[in-house]
mmCIF file of C-alpha atoms in Angstrom:
data_model
loop_
_atom_site.group_PDB
_atom_site.id
_atom_site.type_symbol
_atom_site.label_atom_id
_atom_site.label_comp_id
_atom_site.label_asym_id
_atom_site.label_seq_id
_atom_site.Cartn_x
_atom_site.Cartn_y
_atom_site.Cartn_z
ATOM 1 C CA MET A 4 0.503 -20.874 20.429
ATOM 2 C CA LEU A 5 -1.634 -20.094 23.499
ATOM 3 C CA LEU A 6 0.414 -16.950 24.034
ATOM 4 C CA ARG A 7 -0.239 -15.872 20.459
ATOM 5 C CA ILE A 8 -3.985 -16.521 20.765
ATOM 6 C CA CYS A 9 -4.167 -14.502 23.994
ATOM 7 C CA SER A 10 -2.218 -11.612 22.551
ATOM 8 C CA VAL A 11 -4.464 -11.555 19.514
ATOM 9 C CA ILE A 12 -7.592 -11.464 21.741
ATOM 10 C CA LEU A 13 -6.084 -8.578 23.654
ATOM 11 C CA ILE A 14 -5.145 -6.656 20.464
ATOM 12 C CA LEU A 15 -8.627 -7.184 19.018
ATOM 13 C CA PHE A 16 -10.272 -6.019 22.211
ATOM 14 C CA ALA A 17 -8.089 -2.887 22.333
ATOM 15 C CA PHE A 18 -8.991 -2.311 18.713
ATOM 16 C CA TRP A 19 -12.697 -2.471 19.628
ATOM 17 C CA LEU A 20 -12.231 0.011 22.472
ATOM 18 C CA MET A 21 -10.309 2.339 20.145
ATOM 19 C CA LEU A 22 -13.035 2.358 17.494
ATOM 20 C CA SER A 23 -16.116 2.492 19.733
ATOM 21 C CA GLY A 24 -14.917 4.957 22.395
ATOM 22 C CA GLN A 25 -17.795 3.776 24.583
ATOM 23 C CA PHE A 26 -17.275 2.080 27.959
ATOM 24 C CA SER A 27 -20.711 0.853 28.953
ATOM 25 C CA ILE A 28 -20.951 -2.737 30.242
ATOM 26 C CA LEU A 29 -23.033 -3.797 27.273
ATOM 27 C CA LEU A 30 -20.585 -2.600 24.654
ATOM 28 C CA LEU A 31 -17.563 -3.948 26.581
ATOM 29 C CA THR A 32 -19.227 -7.383 26.720
ATOM 30 C CA LEU A 33 -20.127 -7.282 23.041
ATOM 31 C CA GLY A 34 -16.533 -6.296 22.224
ATOM 32 C CA GLY A 35 -15.160 -9.154 24.324
ATOM 33 C CA PHE A 36 -17.461 -11.607 22.592
ATOM 34 C CA SER A 37 -16.580 -10.470 19.096
ATOM 35 C CA ALA A 38 -12.874 -10.634 19.882
ATOM 36 C CA LEU A 39 -13.350 -14.227 21.107
ATOM 37 C CA LEU A 40 -15.472 -15.103 18.093
ATOM 38 C CA SER A 41 -12.950 -13.734 15.586
ATOM 39 C CA VAL A 42 -10.139 -15.657 17.248
ATOM 40 C CA ALA A 43 -12.250 -18.856 17.298
ATOM 41 C CA ILE A 44 -12.916 -18.536 13.559
ATOM 42 C CA SER A 45 -9.258 -17.746 12.860
ATOM 43 C CA ALA A 46 -8.173 -20.758 14.870
ATOM 44 C CA GLN A 47 -10.599 -22.915 12.875
ATOM 45 C CA MET A 48 -8.949 -21.566 9.741
ATOM 46 C CA ARG A 49 -5.536 -22.533 11.189
ATOM 47 C CA LEU A 50 -4.265 -18.972 11.035
ATOM 48 C CA PHE A 51 -2.210 -19.468 14.204
ATOM 49 C CA HIS A 52 -0.047 -22.231 12.853
ATOM 50 C CA GLY A 53 2.397 -19.999 10.992
ATOM 51 C CA LYS A 54 5.938 -19.316 12.135
ATOM 52 C CA THR A 55 5.832 -15.538 11.685
ATOM 53 C CA GLN A 56 6.916 -13.817 14.878
ATOM 54 C CA LEU A 57 4.482 -11.025 15.575
ATOM 55 C CA ALA A 58 6.643 -9.290 18.155
ATOM 56 C CA LYS A 59 9.500 -8.865 15.673
ATOM 57 C CA LEU A 60 7.174 -7.310 13.101
ATOM 58 C CA VAL A 61 5.940 -4.648 15.484
ATOM 59 C CA TRP A 62 9.148 -2.736 14.923
ATOM 60 C CA SER A 63 10.356 -3.811 11.546
ATOM 61 C CA LEU A 64 7.080 -3.481 9.584
ATOM 62 C CA PRO A 65 6.439 0.235 10.383
ATOM 63 C CA LYS A 66 10.066 0.889 9.449
ATOM 64 C CA TYR A 67 9.450 -0.819 6.098
ATOM 65 C CA TRP A 68 6.217 1.139 5.615
ATOM 66 C CA LEU A 69 8.062 4.382 6.141
ATOM 67 C CA TRP A 70 10.666 3.413 3.526
ATOM 68 C CA LEU A 71 7.856 2.360 1.164
ATOM 69 C CA SER A 72 6.034 5.668 1.642
ATOM 70 C CA VAL A 73 9.180 7.594 0.613
ATOM 71 C CA GLN A 74 9.485 5.279 -2.378
ATOM 72 C CA ILE A 75 5.868 5.830 -3.333
ATOM 73 C CA ALA A 76 6.226 9.567 -3.120
ATOM 74 C CA LYS A 77 9.402 9.568 -5.283
ATOM 75 C CA CYS A 78 8.035 7.264 -7.979
ATOM 76 C CA GLY A 79 4.626 8.931 -7.868
ATOM 77 C CA LEU A 80 6.083 12.339 -8.591
ATOM 78 C CA ASP A 81 8.154 10.865 -11.400
ATOM 79 C CA VAL A 82 5.082 9.256 -13.025
ATOM 80 C CA ALA A 83 2.994 12.425 -12.450
ATOM 81 C CA LEU A 84 5.658 14.498 -14.268
ATOM 82 C CA ARG A 85 5.688 12.053 -17.168
ATOM 83 C CA ILE A 86 1.875 12.235 -17.421
ATOM 84 C CA VAL A 87 1.813 16.004 -17.765
ATOM 85 C CA HIS A 88 4.882 16.063 -20.043
ATOM 86 C CA PRO A 89 3.732 16.989 -23.565
ATOM 87 C CA LYS A 90 5.585 14.083 -25.175
ATOM 88 C CA LEU A 91 4.459 11.429 -22.659
ATOM 89 C CA PRO A 92 7.905 9.832 -22.252
ATOM 90 C CA ILE A 93 7.066 6.262 -21.284
ATOM 91 C CA GLU A 94 8.639 2.963 -22.294
ATOM 92 C CA PRO A 95 6.316 0.238 -21.044
ATOM 93 C CA SER A 96 7.631 -3.337 -20.911
ATOM 94 C CA PHE A 97 7.146 -6.625 -19.100
ATOM 95 C CA ILE A 98 10.004 -7.961 -16.950
ATOM 96 C CA LYS A 99 10.417 -10.991 -14.710
ATOM 97 C CA ILE A 100 11.641 -10.327 -11.157
ATOM 98 C CA PRO A 101 13.058 -13.224 -9.128
ATOM 99 C CA VAL A 102 11.523 -13.654 -5.681
ATOM 100 C CA SER A 103 12.993 -15.739 -2.880
ATOM 101 C CA LYS A 104 10.421 -15.380 -0.114
ATOM 102 C CA SER A 105 9.373 -18.734 1.188
ATOM 103 C CA SER A 106 6.097 -17.637 2.931
ATOM 104 C CA GLY A 107 2.932 -16.677 1.112
ATOM 105 C CA LEU A 108 2.733 -13.567 3.292
ATOM 106 C CA GLY A 109 6.219 -12.456 2.235
ATOM 107 C CA ARG A 110 5.508 -12.932 -1.442
ATOM 108 C CA THR A 111 2.117 -11.185 -1.164
ATOM 109 C CA THR A 112 3.770 -8.211 0.621
ATOM 110 C CA TYR A 113 6.397 -7.989 -2.085
ATOM 111 C CA ALA A 114 3.870 -8.117 -4.926
ATOM 112 C CA ASN A 115 1.606 -5.573 -3.195
ATOM 113 C CA SER A 116 4.537 -3.222 -2.601
ATOM 114 C CA ILE A 117 5.508 -3.469 -6.284
ATOM 115 C CA THR A 118 1.972 -2.592 -7.340
ATOM 116 C CA LEU A 119 1.624 0.201 -4.771
ATOM 117 C CA THR A 120 4.724 1.882 -6.090
ATOM 118 C CA PRO A 121 3.609 3.961 -9.136
ATOM 119 C CA GLY A 122 5.336 2.857 -12.333
ATOM 120 C CA THR A 123 5.448 -0.851 -11.533
ATOM 121 C CA LEU A 124 2.618 -3.345 -11.543
ATOM 122 C CA ALA A 125 2.746 -6.984 -10.410
ATOM 123 C CA ILE A 126 0.757 -9.152 -12.810
ATOM 124 C CA LYS A 127 1.587 -12.794 -12.246
ATOM 125 C CA ILE A 128 3.104 -14.402 -9.184
ATOM 126 C CA ASP A 129 4.486 -17.944 -8.804
ATOM 127 C CA GLU A 130 7.008 -19.622 -6.517
ATOM 128 C CA GLU A 131 10.115 -18.117 -8.143
ATOM 129 C CA ASN A 132 9.163 -15.119 -10.253
ATOM 130 C CA ILE A 133 6.873 -12.149 -10.422
ATOM 131 C CA LEU A 134 5.833 -10.828 -13.825
ATOM 132 C CA VAL A 135 5.970 -7.073 -13.573
ATOM 133 C CA HIS A 136 4.708 -4.453 -16.005
ATOM 134 C CA THR A 137 6.904 -1.350 -15.809
ATOM 135 C CA LEU A 138 6.186 2.110 -17.123
ATOM 136 C CA THR A 139 9.810 3.189 -17.546
ATOM 137 C CA LYS A 140 13.230 1.616 -17.940
ATOM 138 C CA ALA A 141 14.419 3.150 -14.642
ATOM 139 C CA ALA A 142 11.547 1.587 -12.702
ATOM 140 C CA GLY A 143 12.620 -1.836 -14.063
ATOM 141 C CA THR A 144 16.248 -1.454 -13.118
ATOM 142 C CA ASP A 145 15.284 -0.253 -9.660
ATOM 143 C CA LEU A 146 13.288 -3.454 -9.097
ATOM 144 C CA MET A 147 16.101 -5.611 -10.554
ATOM 145 C CA SER A 148 18.488 -4.250 -7.921
ATOM 146 C CA GLY A 149 16.368 -6.119 -5.425
ATOM 147 C CA GLU A 150 16.413 -3.422 -2.766
ATOM 148 C CA MET A 151 12.741 -3.677 -1.963
ATOM 149 C CA HIS A 152 12.994 -7.483 -1.705
ATOM 150 C CA ARG A 153 15.802 -7.084 0.894
ATOM 151 C CA LYS A 154 13.910 -4.482 2.922
ATOM 152 C CA ILE A 155 10.773 -6.581 3.482
ATOM 153 C CA PRO A 156 10.986 -7.920 7.030
ATOM 154 C CA LEU A 157 9.251 -11.222 6.209
ATOM 155 C CA GLU A 158 10.750 -14.492 5.042
ATOM 156 C CA MET B 25 5.214 32.725 24.503
ATOM 157 C CA GLY B 26 2.119 33.636 26.565
ATOM 158 C CA ASN B 27 -1.254 33.173 24.892
ATOM 159 C CA ARG B 28 -0.144 33.855 21.358
ATOM 160 C CA ALA B 29 1.701 30.573 20.684
ATOM 161 C CA PRO B 30 -1.326 28.230 20.499
ATOM 162 C CA HIS B 31 -3.004 30.531 18.011
ATOM 163 C CA GLN B 32 0.143 30.499 15.750
ATOM 164 C CA VAL B 33 0.470 26.738 16.010
ATOM 165 C CA ALA B 34 -3.167 26.373 14.907
ATOM 166 C CA LYS B 35 -2.506 28.675 11.958
ATOM 167 C CA MET B 36 0.562 26.628 10.937
ATOM 168 C CA VAL B 37 -1.472 23.413 11.122
ATOM 169 C CA ASP B 38 -4.044 25.054 8.864
ATOM 170 C CA VAL B 39 -1.375 25.948 6.347
ATOM 171 C CA ILE B 40 -0.013 22.393 6.344
ATOM 172 C CA THR B 41 -3.535 21.066 5.849
ATOM 173 C CA TRP B 42 -4.148 23.380 2.922
ATOM 174 C CA VAL B 43 -0.882 22.435 1.237
ATOM 175 C CA MET B 44 -1.582 18.730 1.582
ATOM 176 C CA LEU B 45 -5.189 18.978 0.383
ATOM 177 C CA VAL B 46 -4.323 21.088 -2.647
ATOM 178 C CA LEU B 47 -1.300 18.899 -3.511
ATOM 179 C CA GLY B 48 -3.407 15.734 -3.067
ATOM 180 C CA SER B 49 -6.253 17.054 -5.216
ATOM 181 C CA GLY B 50 -3.742 18.102 -7.864
ATOM 182 C CA LEU B 51 -2.295 14.576 -7.964
ATOM 183 C CA VAL B 52 -5.779 13.072 -8.198
ATOM 184 C CA LEU B 53 -6.375 15.366 -11.190
ATOM 185 C CA VAL B 54 -3.075 14.325 -12.758
ATOM 186 C CA GLY B 55 -4.017 10.715 -12.234
ATOM 187 C CA GLY B 56 -7.250 11.346 -14.129
ATOM 188 C CA ILE B 57 -5.436 13.099 -16.939
ATOM 189 C CA GLY B 58 -3.024 10.139 -17.079
ATOM 190 C CA ILE B 59 -5.867 7.672 -17.472
ATOM 191 C CA LEU B 60 -7.037 9.672 -20.490
ATOM 192 C CA ARG B 61 -3.549 10.090 -22.023
ATOM 193 C CA MET B 62 -2.100 6.625 -21.575
ATOM 194 C CA PRO B 63 -2.306 4.248 -24.553
ATOM 195 C CA ASP B 64 -3.510 0.933 -23.047
ATOM 196 C CA VAL B 65 -4.999 -0.746 -19.963
ATOM 197 C CA TYR B 66 -1.675 -1.580 -18.313
ATOM 198 C CA THR B 67 -0.245 1.938 -18.536
ATOM 199 C CA ARG B 68 -3.597 3.365 -17.444
ATOM 200 C CA LEU B 69 -3.404 1.349 -14.273
ATOM 201 C CA HIS B 70 -0.092 3.040 -13.442
ATOM 202 C CA ALA B 71 -1.751 6.437 -13.836
ATOM 203 C CA GLY B 72 -4.690 5.372 -11.629
ATOM 204 C CA GLY B 73 -2.209 4.234 -9.028
ATOM 205 C CA ILE B 74 -1.106 7.836 -8.434
ATOM 206 C CA THR B 75 -4.718 8.780 -7.578
ATOM 207 C CA ASP B 76 -5.044 5.899 -5.132
ATOM 208 C CA THR B 77 -1.691 6.143 -3.341
ATOM 209 C CA LEU B 78 -0.273 9.650 -3.414
ATOM 210 C CA GLY B 79 -3.529 11.584 -4.033
ATOM 211 C CA ALA B 80 -5.752 9.860 -1.487
ATOM 212 C CA GLY B 81 -2.771 9.516 0.913
ATOM 213 C CA LEU B 82 -2.052 13.242 0.930
ATOM 214 C CA ILE B 83 -5.734 14.148 1.308
ATOM 215 C CA LEU B 84 -6.254 11.735 4.207
ATOM 216 C CA VAL B 85 -3.055 12.853 5.995
ATOM 217 C CA GLY B 86 -4.169 16.447 5.485
ATOM 218 C CA LEU B 87 -7.477 15.647 7.099
ATOM 219 C CA MET B 88 -5.656 13.922 9.983
ATOM 220 C CA THR B 89 -3.855 17.157 10.858
ATOM 221 C CA GLN B 90 -7.293 18.748 11.461
ATOM 222 C CA SER B 91 -8.983 15.881 13.332
ATOM 223 C CA GLY B 92 -6.570 16.008 16.319
ATOM 224 C CA TRP B 93 -5.702 13.069 18.605
ATOM 225 C CA GLY B 94 -8.830 10.955 18.801
ATOM 226 C CA GLY B 95 -11.200 8.463 17.278
ATOM 227 C CA ALA B 96 -11.485 10.304 14.001
ATOM 228 C CA THR B 97 -7.775 10.218 13.348
ATOM 229 C CA ILE B 98 -7.596 6.482 14.050
ATOM 230 C CA LYS B 99 -10.453 5.914 11.638
ATOM 231 C CA LEU B 100 -8.670 7.991 8.959
ATOM 232 C CA CYS B 101 -5.529 5.898 9.541
ATOM 233 C CA LEU B 102 -7.655 2.799 9.031
ATOM 234 C CA ILE B 103 -9.157 4.114 5.795
ATOM 235 C CA LEU B 104 -5.601 4.799 4.546
ATOM 236 C CA ALA B 105 -4.460 1.286 5.576
ATOM 237 C CA PHE B 106 -7.390 -0.422 3.902
ATOM 238 C CA LEU B 107 -6.825 1.660 0.760
ATOM 239 C CA PHE B 108 -3.170 0.585 0.680
ATOM 240 C CA PHE B 109 -4.152 -3.069 0.954
ATOM 241 C CA THR B 110 -7.111 -3.129 -1.450
ATOM 242 C CA ASN B 111 -5.745 -0.870 -4.228
ATOM 243 C CA PRO B 112 -2.882 -3.208 -5.276
ATOM 244 C CA THR B 113 -5.198 -6.215 -5.144
ATOM 245 C CA ALA B 114 -7.683 -4.585 -7.540
ATOM 246 C CA SER B 115 -4.929 -3.322 -9.879
ATOM 247 C CA HIS B 116 -3.244 -6.733 -9.919
ATOM 248 C CA LEU B 117 -6.521 -8.487 -10.690
ATOM 249 C CA LEU B 118 -7.393 -6.086 -13.492
ATOM 250 C CA ALA B 119 -3.942 -6.441 -15.122
ATOM 251 C CA ARG B 120 -3.863 -10.262 -14.721
ATOM 252 C CA THR B 121 -7.331 -10.651 -16.201
ATOM 253 C CA ALA B 122 -6.465 -8.342 -19.084
ATOM 254 C CA LEU B 123 -3.292 -10.397 -19.841
ATOM 255 C CA LYS B 124 -5.198 -13.682 -19.498
ATOM 256 C CA PHE B 125 -7.755 -12.616 -22.066
ATOM 257 C CA GLY B 126 -5.021 -11.461 -24.427
ATOM 258 C CA VAL B 127 -5.282 -7.669 -24.221
ATOM 259 C CA LYS B 128 -2.220 -6.479 -26.201
ATOM 260 C CA PRO B 129 -0.081 -3.703 -24.793
ATOM 261 C CA GLN B 130 -0.023 -0.547 -26.950
ATOM 262 C CA PRO B 131 2.434 0.293 -28.423
ATOM 263 C CA GLU B 132 3.995 -3.172 -28.708
ATOM 264 C CA SER B 133 6.323 -3.567 -25.739
ATOM 265 C CA LYS B 134 9.142 -6.050 -25.436
ATOM 266 C CA LYS B 135 8.128 -9.108 -23.517
ATOM 267 C CA GLY B 136 10.120 -11.350 -21.223
ATOM 268 C CA SER B 137 13.579 -9.927 -20.779
ATOM 269 C CA SER B 138 16.288 -11.382 -18.541
ATOM 270 C CA SER B 139 15.613 -12.933 -15.157
ATOM 271 C CA LYS B 140 18.733 -12.738 -13.066
ATOM 272 C CA VAL B 141 19.064 -14.753 -9.903
#
């Protein structure tokens, strides 16, 4: 846990440097203090007690984001074409998608990814299911195949 | 090569920026048209989603190609990241609240189909 806290302090400080771009003593000190303060508050909120391994996510999460971006582009173009189509060919419906992520972070990421992808919208989330509103039949069957669920690198 | 190459590269970057900005603006427009054409609140949120993800994404990436490697690009990346975290939260809350207060989907859509394991 100490290792995690130290690495978070370092990351936050690097983040400060990146955003400020100033290297005067005053600003460096302020940055150090704010990194420490954020970590202290996070520790108070027990944010360091989780089991998620940060190092593993450094590689797998950007890979997932890339896949998700391609997905967003594909579905977005499909929905855009349907919007400008004179007949407005949509078949909206509600479906229930099973979810087997044990962590809150995993479930949140799944629901957020569903909503981010145009054509699907996560409405209600509980331990086992997500209620999704879909704009087309194809969007629903895509979700049912569970590909997105498998690609998320969180448990 | 010589001193012509950098000039051509800059021109190509300009073309990429233009394509992305025009495409992004077009998708924002389509999202707006969608909000007008869709029949109810749930389907309208789908149309609005295009504006927030593809439209804003293309415009921001287009701006990144102009801002070069530096603080501005990092800040644009951050704007994009925050947009991608906040947009689904807002859409989800709108839809959930609408459902909770009994807003009916138009036209009547089928509710609760199979839930395979």
